[in-house]
XYZ file of N, CA and C in Angstrom:
528
model
N 46.177 159.913 252.876
C 45.073 159.758 252.099
C 45.064 158.372 251.543
N 43.888 157.820 251.659
C 43.714 156.240 251.132
C 42.499 156.316 250.281
N 42.664 155.969 249.023
C 41.571 155.817 248.104
C 41.267 154.226 247.853
N 40.204 153.863 248.332
C 39.841 152.417 248.362
C 38.800 152.091 247.242
N 39.265 151.571 246.175
C 38.394 151.211 244.985
C 37.749 149.845 245.300
N 36.456 149.924 245.627
C 35.701 148.647 246.019
C 34.634 148.460 244.988
N 33.971 147.284 244.987
C 32.809 146.957 244.115
C 33.147 147.108 242.679
N 34.404 146.694 242.201
C 34.851 146.838 240.768
C 34.928 148.294 240.264
N 35.131 149.220 241.127
C 35.224 150.574 240.817
C 36.601 150.926 240.187
N 36.644 152.083 239.508
C 37.874 152.563 238.899
C 37.846 154.014 238.741
N 38.964 154.577 238.425
C 38.984 156.032 238.166
C 39.492 156.261 236.621
N 38.785 157.108 236.020
C 39.114 157.552 234.647
C 39.234 159.035 234.714
N 40.379 159.623 234.183
C 40.588 161.024 234.169
C 41.086 161.424 232.803
N 40.447 162.493 232.399
C 40.992 163.112 231.052
C 41.765 164.479 231.484
N 41.943 164.674 232.679
C 42.642 165.794 233.270
C 43.905 165.289 233.926
N 44.858 166.105 234.249
C 45.957 165.700 235.030
C 45.657 165.334 236.507
N 46.431 164.456 237.034
C 46.256 164.037 238.419
C 47.549 164.507 239.173
N 47.422 165.182 240.249
C 48.454 165.578 241.131
C 48.284 164.902 242.419
N 49.165 163.910 242.767
C 49.064 163.203 244.046
C 50.417 163.298 244.716
N 50.411 164.119 245.736
C 51.634 164.362 246.438
C 51.511 163.971 247.893
N 52.144 162.892 248.154
C 52.171 162.324 249.542
C 53.578 162.733 250.145
N 53.958 162.050 251.252
C 55.240 162.288 251.839
C 55.790 160.912 252.194
N 57.094 160.955 252.618
C 57.653 159.581 253.009
C 56.882 159.011 254.106
N 56.493 159.751 255.112
C 55.770 159.315 256.350
C 54.291 159.199 256.077
N 53.722 159.921 255.065
C 52.332 159.770 254.781
C 52.009 159.697 253.264
N 52.325 158.514 252.761
C 52.068 158.377 251.270
C 50.626 158.261 251.007
N 50.209 158.632 249.763
C 48.836 158.519 249.274
C 48.706 157.028 248.731
N 47.663 156.325 249.074
C 47.511 154.994 248.679
C 46.245 154.767 247.768
N 46.419 154.259 246.633
C 45.260 153.714 245.824
C 45.273 152.250 245.943
N 44.200 151.709 246.539
C 44.134 150.292 246.794
C 42.763 149.799 246.654
N 42.606 148.453 246.844
C 41.260 147.818 246.844
C 41.197 146.874 247.978
N 40.429 147.227 248.956
C 40.421 146.319 250.150
C 39.721 144.995 249.806
N 38.708 145.042 248.921
C 37.999 143.803 248.520
C 38.522 143.177 247.244
N 39.669 143.735 246.816
C 40.476 143.216 245.645
C 39.669 143.134 244.315
N 38.694 144.055 244.193
C 37.975 144.125 242.956
C 38.199 145.373 242.186
N 38.883 146.312 242.773
C 39.232 147.669 242.172
C 39.986 147.491 240.870
N 39.513 148.188 239.815
C 40.121 148.093 238.471
C 41.016 149.253 238.159
N 41.535 149.922 239.101
C 42.641 150.763 238.983
C 42.328 152.133 238.351
N 43.327 152.731 237.603
C 43.196 154.090 237.137
C 43.495 154.115 235.686
N 42.783 155.002 234.972
C 43.009 155.224 233.484
C 43.114 156.646 233.359
N 44.270 157.071 232.787
C 44.564 158.482 232.527
C 44.650 158.597 230.978
N 43.698 159.396 230.420
C 43.580 159.557 228.978
C 43.706 160.937 228.427
N 44.477 161.080 227.452
C 44.629 162.407 226.729
C 44.772 163.738 227.548
N 45.546 163.533 228.590
C 45.730 164.777 229.392
C 46.781 165.651 228.812
N 46.486 166.907 228.699
C 47.443 167.933 228.047
C 48.471 168.366 228.983
N 48.276 168.251 230.252
C 49.136 168.691 231.345
C 49.728 167.450 232.068
N 51.047 167.489 232.352
C 51.632 166.385 233.052
C 51.038 166.088 234.403
N 50.764 164.747 234.637
C 50.340 164.302 235.929
C 51.600 164.022 236.748
N 51.517 164.298 238.131
C 52.612 163.937 238.961
C 52.139 163.068 240.168
N 52.961 162.026 240.372
C 52.635 161.281 241.546
C 53.913 161.130 242.371
N 53.910 161.594 243.588
C 55.080 161.523 244.533
C 54.702 160.900 245.841
N 55.440 159.955 246.285
C 55.155 159.167 247.444
C 53.641 158.726 247.373
N 53.482 157.809 246.421
C 52.210 157.154 246.166
C 52.338 155.592 246.157
N 51.448 154.949 246.650
C 51.398 153.435 246.672
C 50.210 152.947 245.854
N 50.341 152.208 244.833
C 49.298 151.534 244.133
C 49.373 150.023 244.537
N 48.278 149.377 245.050
C 48.339 148.034 245.479
C 46.977 147.412 245.291
N 46.945 146.063 245.089
C 45.758 145.296 245.171
C 44.716 145.652 244.067
N 45.266 146.054 242.916
C 44.394 146.499 241.825
C 44.542 145.579 240.601
N 43.390 145.532 239.821
C 43.346 144.786 238.551
C 43.268 145.713 237.438
N 43.439 145.180 236.242
C 43.362 145.953 235.037
C 41.931 146.474 234.655
N 41.874 147.561 233.913
C 40.667 148.236 233.501
C 39.833 147.448 232.462
N 40.478 146.683 231.662
C 39.869 145.936 230.537
C 38.898 146.820 229.731
N 39.471 147.877 229.155
C 38.747 148.723 228.165
C 39.784 149.299 227.295
N 39.308 149.698 226.023
C 40.128 150.480 225.052
C 41.412 149.736 224.809
N 41.531 148.437 224.958
C 42.700 147.696 224.660
C 43.869 148.008 225.562
N 43.664 148.757 226.676
C 44.732 149.038 227.692
C 44.745 147.839 228.655
N 45.983 147.518 228.951
C 46.162 146.254 229.840
C 46.642 146.415 231.197
N 46.788 147.630 231.717
C 47.266 147.801 233.089
C 46.307 148.206 234.114
N 46.678 147.797 235.238
C 45.894 148.274 236.494
C 46.014 149.808 236.569
N 47.211 150.288 236.218
C 47.346 151.745 236.011
C 47.707 151.893 234.406
N 46.832 152.568 233.705
C 47.053 152.703 232.257
C 47.117 154.225 231.857
N 48.160 154.612 231.221
C 48.463 155.985 230.818
C 48.348 155.939 229.273
N 47.438 156.776 228.697
C 47.239 156.886 227.224
C 47.384 158.234 226.741
N 48.321 158.573 225.826
C 48.618 159.827 225.269
C 48.506 160.940 226.283
N 49.336 160.774 227.332
C 49.442 161.806 228.416
C 50.934 161.843 228.828
N 51.300 162.906 229.617
C 52.534 162.989 230.194
C 52.422 162.582 231.666
N 53.366 161.871 232.285
C 53.294 161.460 233.626
C 54.610 161.352 234.267
N 54.651 161.712 235.509
C 55.930 161.507 236.359
C 55.611 160.866 237.705
N 56.261 159.684 237.779
C 56.108 158.858 239.053
C 57.443 159.053 239.759
N 57.362 159.424 241.032
C 58.583 159.615 241.818
C 58.229 159.036 243.167
N 59.174 158.220 243.714
C 58.955 157.570 245.034
C 57.618 156.854 245.083
N 57.348 156.105 243.927
C 55.975 155.468 243.863
C 56.235 153.937 243.832
N 55.288 153.252 244.600
C 55.323 151.799 244.727
C 54.123 151.224 243.973
N 54.428 150.233 243.166
C 53.401 149.432 242.511
C 53.478 147.949 243.047
N 52.510 147.539 243.768
C 52.612 146.283 244.480
C 51.356 145.493 244.431
N 51.577 144.126 244.340
C 50.536 143.102 244.552
C 49.363 143.399 243.649
N 49.582 143.249 242.336
C 48.417 143.392 241.453
C 47.467 142.042 241.538
N 46.279 142.222 241.156
C 45.285 141.075 241.314
C 45.137 140.452 239.975
N 45.058 141.197 238.855
C 44.871 140.638 237.618
C 45.263 141.636 236.585
N 45.515 141.142 235.393
C 45.863 141.980 234.130
C 47.238 141.649 233.637
N 47.325 141.877 232.350
C 48.777 141.599 231.786
C 49.827 142.393 232.247
N 49.586 143.626 232.689
C 50.629 144.579 233.132
C 50.069 145.243 234.525
N 51.002 145.678 235.234
C 50.612 146.559 236.318
C 50.488 148.035 235.876
N 51.589 148.504 235.182
C 51.605 149.830 234.668
C 51.804 149.771 233.145
N 50.864 150.189 232.436
C 50.819 150.274 230.936
C 50.696 151.740 230.485
N 51.794 152.049 229.632
C 51.987 153.286 229.223
C 51.919 153.324 227.637
N 50.981 154.018 226.974
C 50.810 153.940 225.586
C 50.892 155.310 224.940
N 51.765 155.462 223.936
C 51.859 156.773 223.242
C 51.899 157.982 224.203
N 52.720 157.901 225.187
C 52.919 158.887 226.219
C 54.340 159.274 226.514
N 54.545 160.297 227.213
C 55.846 160.590 227.662
C 55.838 160.362 229.173
N 56.859 159.847 229.718
C 56.903 159.516 231.130
C 58.311 159.586 231.771
N 58.327 159.685 233.040
C 59.437 159.565 233.932
C 59.058 158.705 235.168
N 59.922 157.678 235.527
C 59.672 156.948 236.673
C 61.013 157.058 237.459
N 61.017 157.634 238.645
C 62.285 157.664 239.406
C 61.995 157.171 240.834
N 63.052 156.682 241.364
C 63.081 156.225 242.757
C 61.932 155.417 243.166
N 61.572 154.423 242.359
C 60.275 153.686 242.543
C 60.528 152.264 242.676
N 59.454 151.522 242.928
C 59.431 150.062 243.278
C 58.305 149.367 242.634
N 58.659 148.275 241.934
C 57.619 147.284 241.461
C 57.874 146.064 242.175
N 56.788 145.551 242.893
C 57.020 144.324 243.699
C 55.838 143.342 243.714
N 56.017 142.145 243.710
C 55.023 141.052 243.820
C 53.998 141.300 242.776
N 54.450 141.417 241.497
C 53.606 141.563 240.292
C 53.388 140.225 239.638
N 52.066 139.903 239.297
C 51.695 138.582 238.696
C 52.269 138.458 237.331
N 52.320 139.443 236.501
C 52.711 139.264 235.093
C 53.776 140.319 234.856
N 53.614 141.100 233.790
C 54.541 142.210 233.460
C 54.379 143.372 234.487
N 55.484 143.882 234.879
C 55.358 145.039 235.783
C 55.089 146.360 235.063
N 55.929 146.572 233.910
C 55.796 147.845 233.142
C 55.838 147.534 231.792
N 54.793 147.936 231.018
C 54.668 147.809 229.545
C 54.657 149.207 228.908
N 55.606 149.581 228.109
C 55.753 150.857 227.433
C 55.624 150.584 225.962
N 54.597 151.086 225.370
C 54.083 150.964 223.980
C 54.188 152.264 223.272
N 55.110 152.515 222.309
C 55.182 153.638 221.467
C 55.307 154.888 222.386
N 56.084 154.789 223.369
C 56.303 155.957 224.244
C 57.714 156.385 224.390
N 57.964 157.461 224.988
C 59.265 157.921 225.293
C 59.393 158.334 226.794
N 60.603 158.060 227.404
C 60.758 158.411 228.657
C 62.015 157.967 229.411
N 61.993 158.050 230.690
C 63.300 157.636 231.452
C 62.804 156.977 232.722
N 63.614 155.975 233.028
C 63.422 155.222 234.328
C 64.738 155.338 235.041
N 64.720 155.759 236.271
C 65.893 155.911 237.119
C 65.781 155.518 238.513
N 66.846 154.749 238.963
C 66.898 154.374 240.348
C 65.623 153.694 240.773
N 65.245 152.633 239.933
C 63.957 151.877 240.173
C 64.276 150.394 240.468
N 63.527 149.772 241.429
C 63.671 148.368 241.803
C 62.514 147.598 241.188
N 62.823 146.339 240.789
C 61.854 145.339 240.364
C 62.033 144.091 241.069
N 61.053 143.678 241.880
C 61.320 142.578 242.787
C 60.101 141.606 242.732
N 60.350 140.290 242.483
C 59.317 139.256 242.477
C 58.307 139.555 241.397
N 58.689 139.411 240.070
C 57.927 139.748 239.003
C 57.623 138.384 238.299
N 56.244 138.237 238.033
C 55.880 136.968 237.458
C 56.102 136.720 236.041
N 56.386 137.773 235.277
C 56.742 137.642 233.795
C 57.835 138.608 233.553
N 57.803 139.466 232.538
C 58.796 140.525 232.205
C 58.735 141.614 233.261
N 59.938 142.141 233.696
C 59.858 143.356 234.529
C 59.504 144.533 233.663
N 60.210 144.748 232.501
C 59.897 145.841 231.566
C 59.775 145.266 230.196
N 58.661 145.691 229.527
C 58.366 145.319 228.187
C 58.220 146.513 227.326
N 59.176 146.651 226.355
C 59.142 147.855 225.428
C 58.654 147.522 224.074
N 57.827 148.146 223.433
C 57.426 148.050 222.041
C 57.405 149.523 221.416
N 58.307 149.689 220.410
C 58.262 150.961 219.675
C 58.526 152.155 220.553
N 59.347 151.980 221.644
C 59.607 153.120 222.618
C 60.946 153.554 222.588
N 61.165 154.685 223.087
C 62.532 155.382 223.160
C 62.698 155.783 224.588
N 63.547 155.002 225.361
C 63.672 155.131 226.714
C 65.071 155.107 227.231
N 65.431 155.911 228.179
C 66.649 155.825 228.940
C 66.380 155.165 230.231
N 67.206 154.101 230.561
C 67.036 153.316 231.728
C 68.441 153.406 232.494
N 68.358 154.049 233.670
C 69.596 154.216 234.560
C 69.333 153.669 235.959
N 70.360 153.014 236.532
C 70.282 152.456 237.752
C 68.997 151.807 238.072
N 68.797 150.598 237.460
C 67.565 149.770 237.717
C 68.095 148.488 238.265
N 67.350 147.907 239.106
C 67.700 146.716 239.930
C 66.599 145.716 239.778
N 66.993 144.520 239.343
C 66.009 143.472 239.082
C 66.337 142.161 239.922
N 65.411 141.714 240.736
C 65.586 140.555 241.588
C 64.322 139.659 241.473
N 64.615 138.447 241.248
C 63.544 137.366 241.120
C 62.445 137.787 240.027
N 63.032 137.906 238.854
C 62.094 138.134 237.659
C 61.990 136.768 236.936
N 60.730 136.424 236.748
C 60.421 135.003 236.251
C 60.824 134.972 234.702
N 60.634 135.901 233.959
C 61.020 135.930 232.563
C 62.202 136.858 232.355
N 62.006 137.891 231.399
C 63.064 138.813 231.121
C 63.060 139.983 231.951
N 64.194 140.439 232.345
C 64.323 141.705 233.086
C 63.944 142.900 232.189
N 64.420 142.871 230.986
C 64.203 143.920 229.967
C 63.824 143.223 228.570
N 62.788 143.492 228.096
C 62.270 142.974 226.799
C 62.081 144.246 225.862
N 62.891 144.363 224.715
C 62.919 145.493 223.831
C 62.689 145.060 222.460
N 61.526 145.143 222.006
C 61.163 144.764 220.651
C 60.482 145.830 219.814
N 60.085 145.444 218.713
C 59.418 146.393 217.747
C 59.923 147.778 217.603
N 61.184 147.905 217.087
C 61.827 149.148 216.886
C 62.109 150.012 218.181
N 62.259 149.389 219.266
C 62.540 150.199 220.491
C 63.973 150.570 220.491
N 64.246 151.752 221.052
C 65.558 152.262 221.376
C 65.781 152.494 222.744
N 66.572 151.610 223.457
C 66.714 151.735 224.930
C 68.106 152.026 225.207
N 68.498 153.052 225.985
C 69.723 153.346 226.332
C 69.906 152.962 227.901
N 70.741 151.924 228.132
C 70.783 151.249 229.407
C 72.148 151.433 230.118
N 72.114 151.920 231.285
C 73.332 152.043 232.081
C 73.094 151.758 233.472
N 74.042 151.121 234.132
C 74.060 150.766 235.613
C 72.780 149.914 235.999
N 72.823 148.682 235.458
C 71.665 147.803 235.959
C 72.292 146.547 236.677
N 71.514 146.034 237.514
C 71.873 144.801 238.165
C 70.698 143.817 238.080
N 70.845 142.623 237.610
C 69.880 141.635 237.506
C 70.296 140.387 238.128
N 69.483 139.799 239.035
C 69.971 138.522 239.639
C 68.707 137.672 239.839
C-alpha cells in the first residue's frame, strides 16, 4: 500500500491508526510532489500501531503548534520496523507531545533538522538507528524515556538532547 499525499494534503485522525505492512511489502506514506504535510494523530484513546511502515518526503503540518511531519498529540503510539526518511520541511520529522510511545527496530535517515522531538511524553526507544541528521537526533523536553540500543551516525548537532526536567535512562548506545 502506498499513500501519496500530493497538493499539500495531509491526514488528521482522532482515532487510532493501524498500519501493518510486512518486510517485503511495507506500507508507505510519501509525497511524490514533495508538498504533502504528513500525518497528525490527536487525542486517540486507543493505541495506534505502525509496523513495517515507511514515512518519506513529507513536511510538517504547521498547525496547533506541532512541529513534525508526523505529529502525535495526547495519544498512545507504537512504531515498530518503521522508517522516517528524507523530510522536506519542518523542525522535526516525528514530534510526540503529551503522549505515550514506543519506537522499536526503526530508522531515522536523511533528516533536515531534528529527527525526533519528545515533549512532556513517556516511552521507550529500542534498537533504533539515526543516520545523517541535520540537527539533533533526539530532543527531549519534560519527558521520561528509556533508550536502549540506539545508534547515531553523522548527526550534525547533539545525538541526545535532554532538557526541561527530562529523565532519560540510557543503555547501549553508539555515537560516531
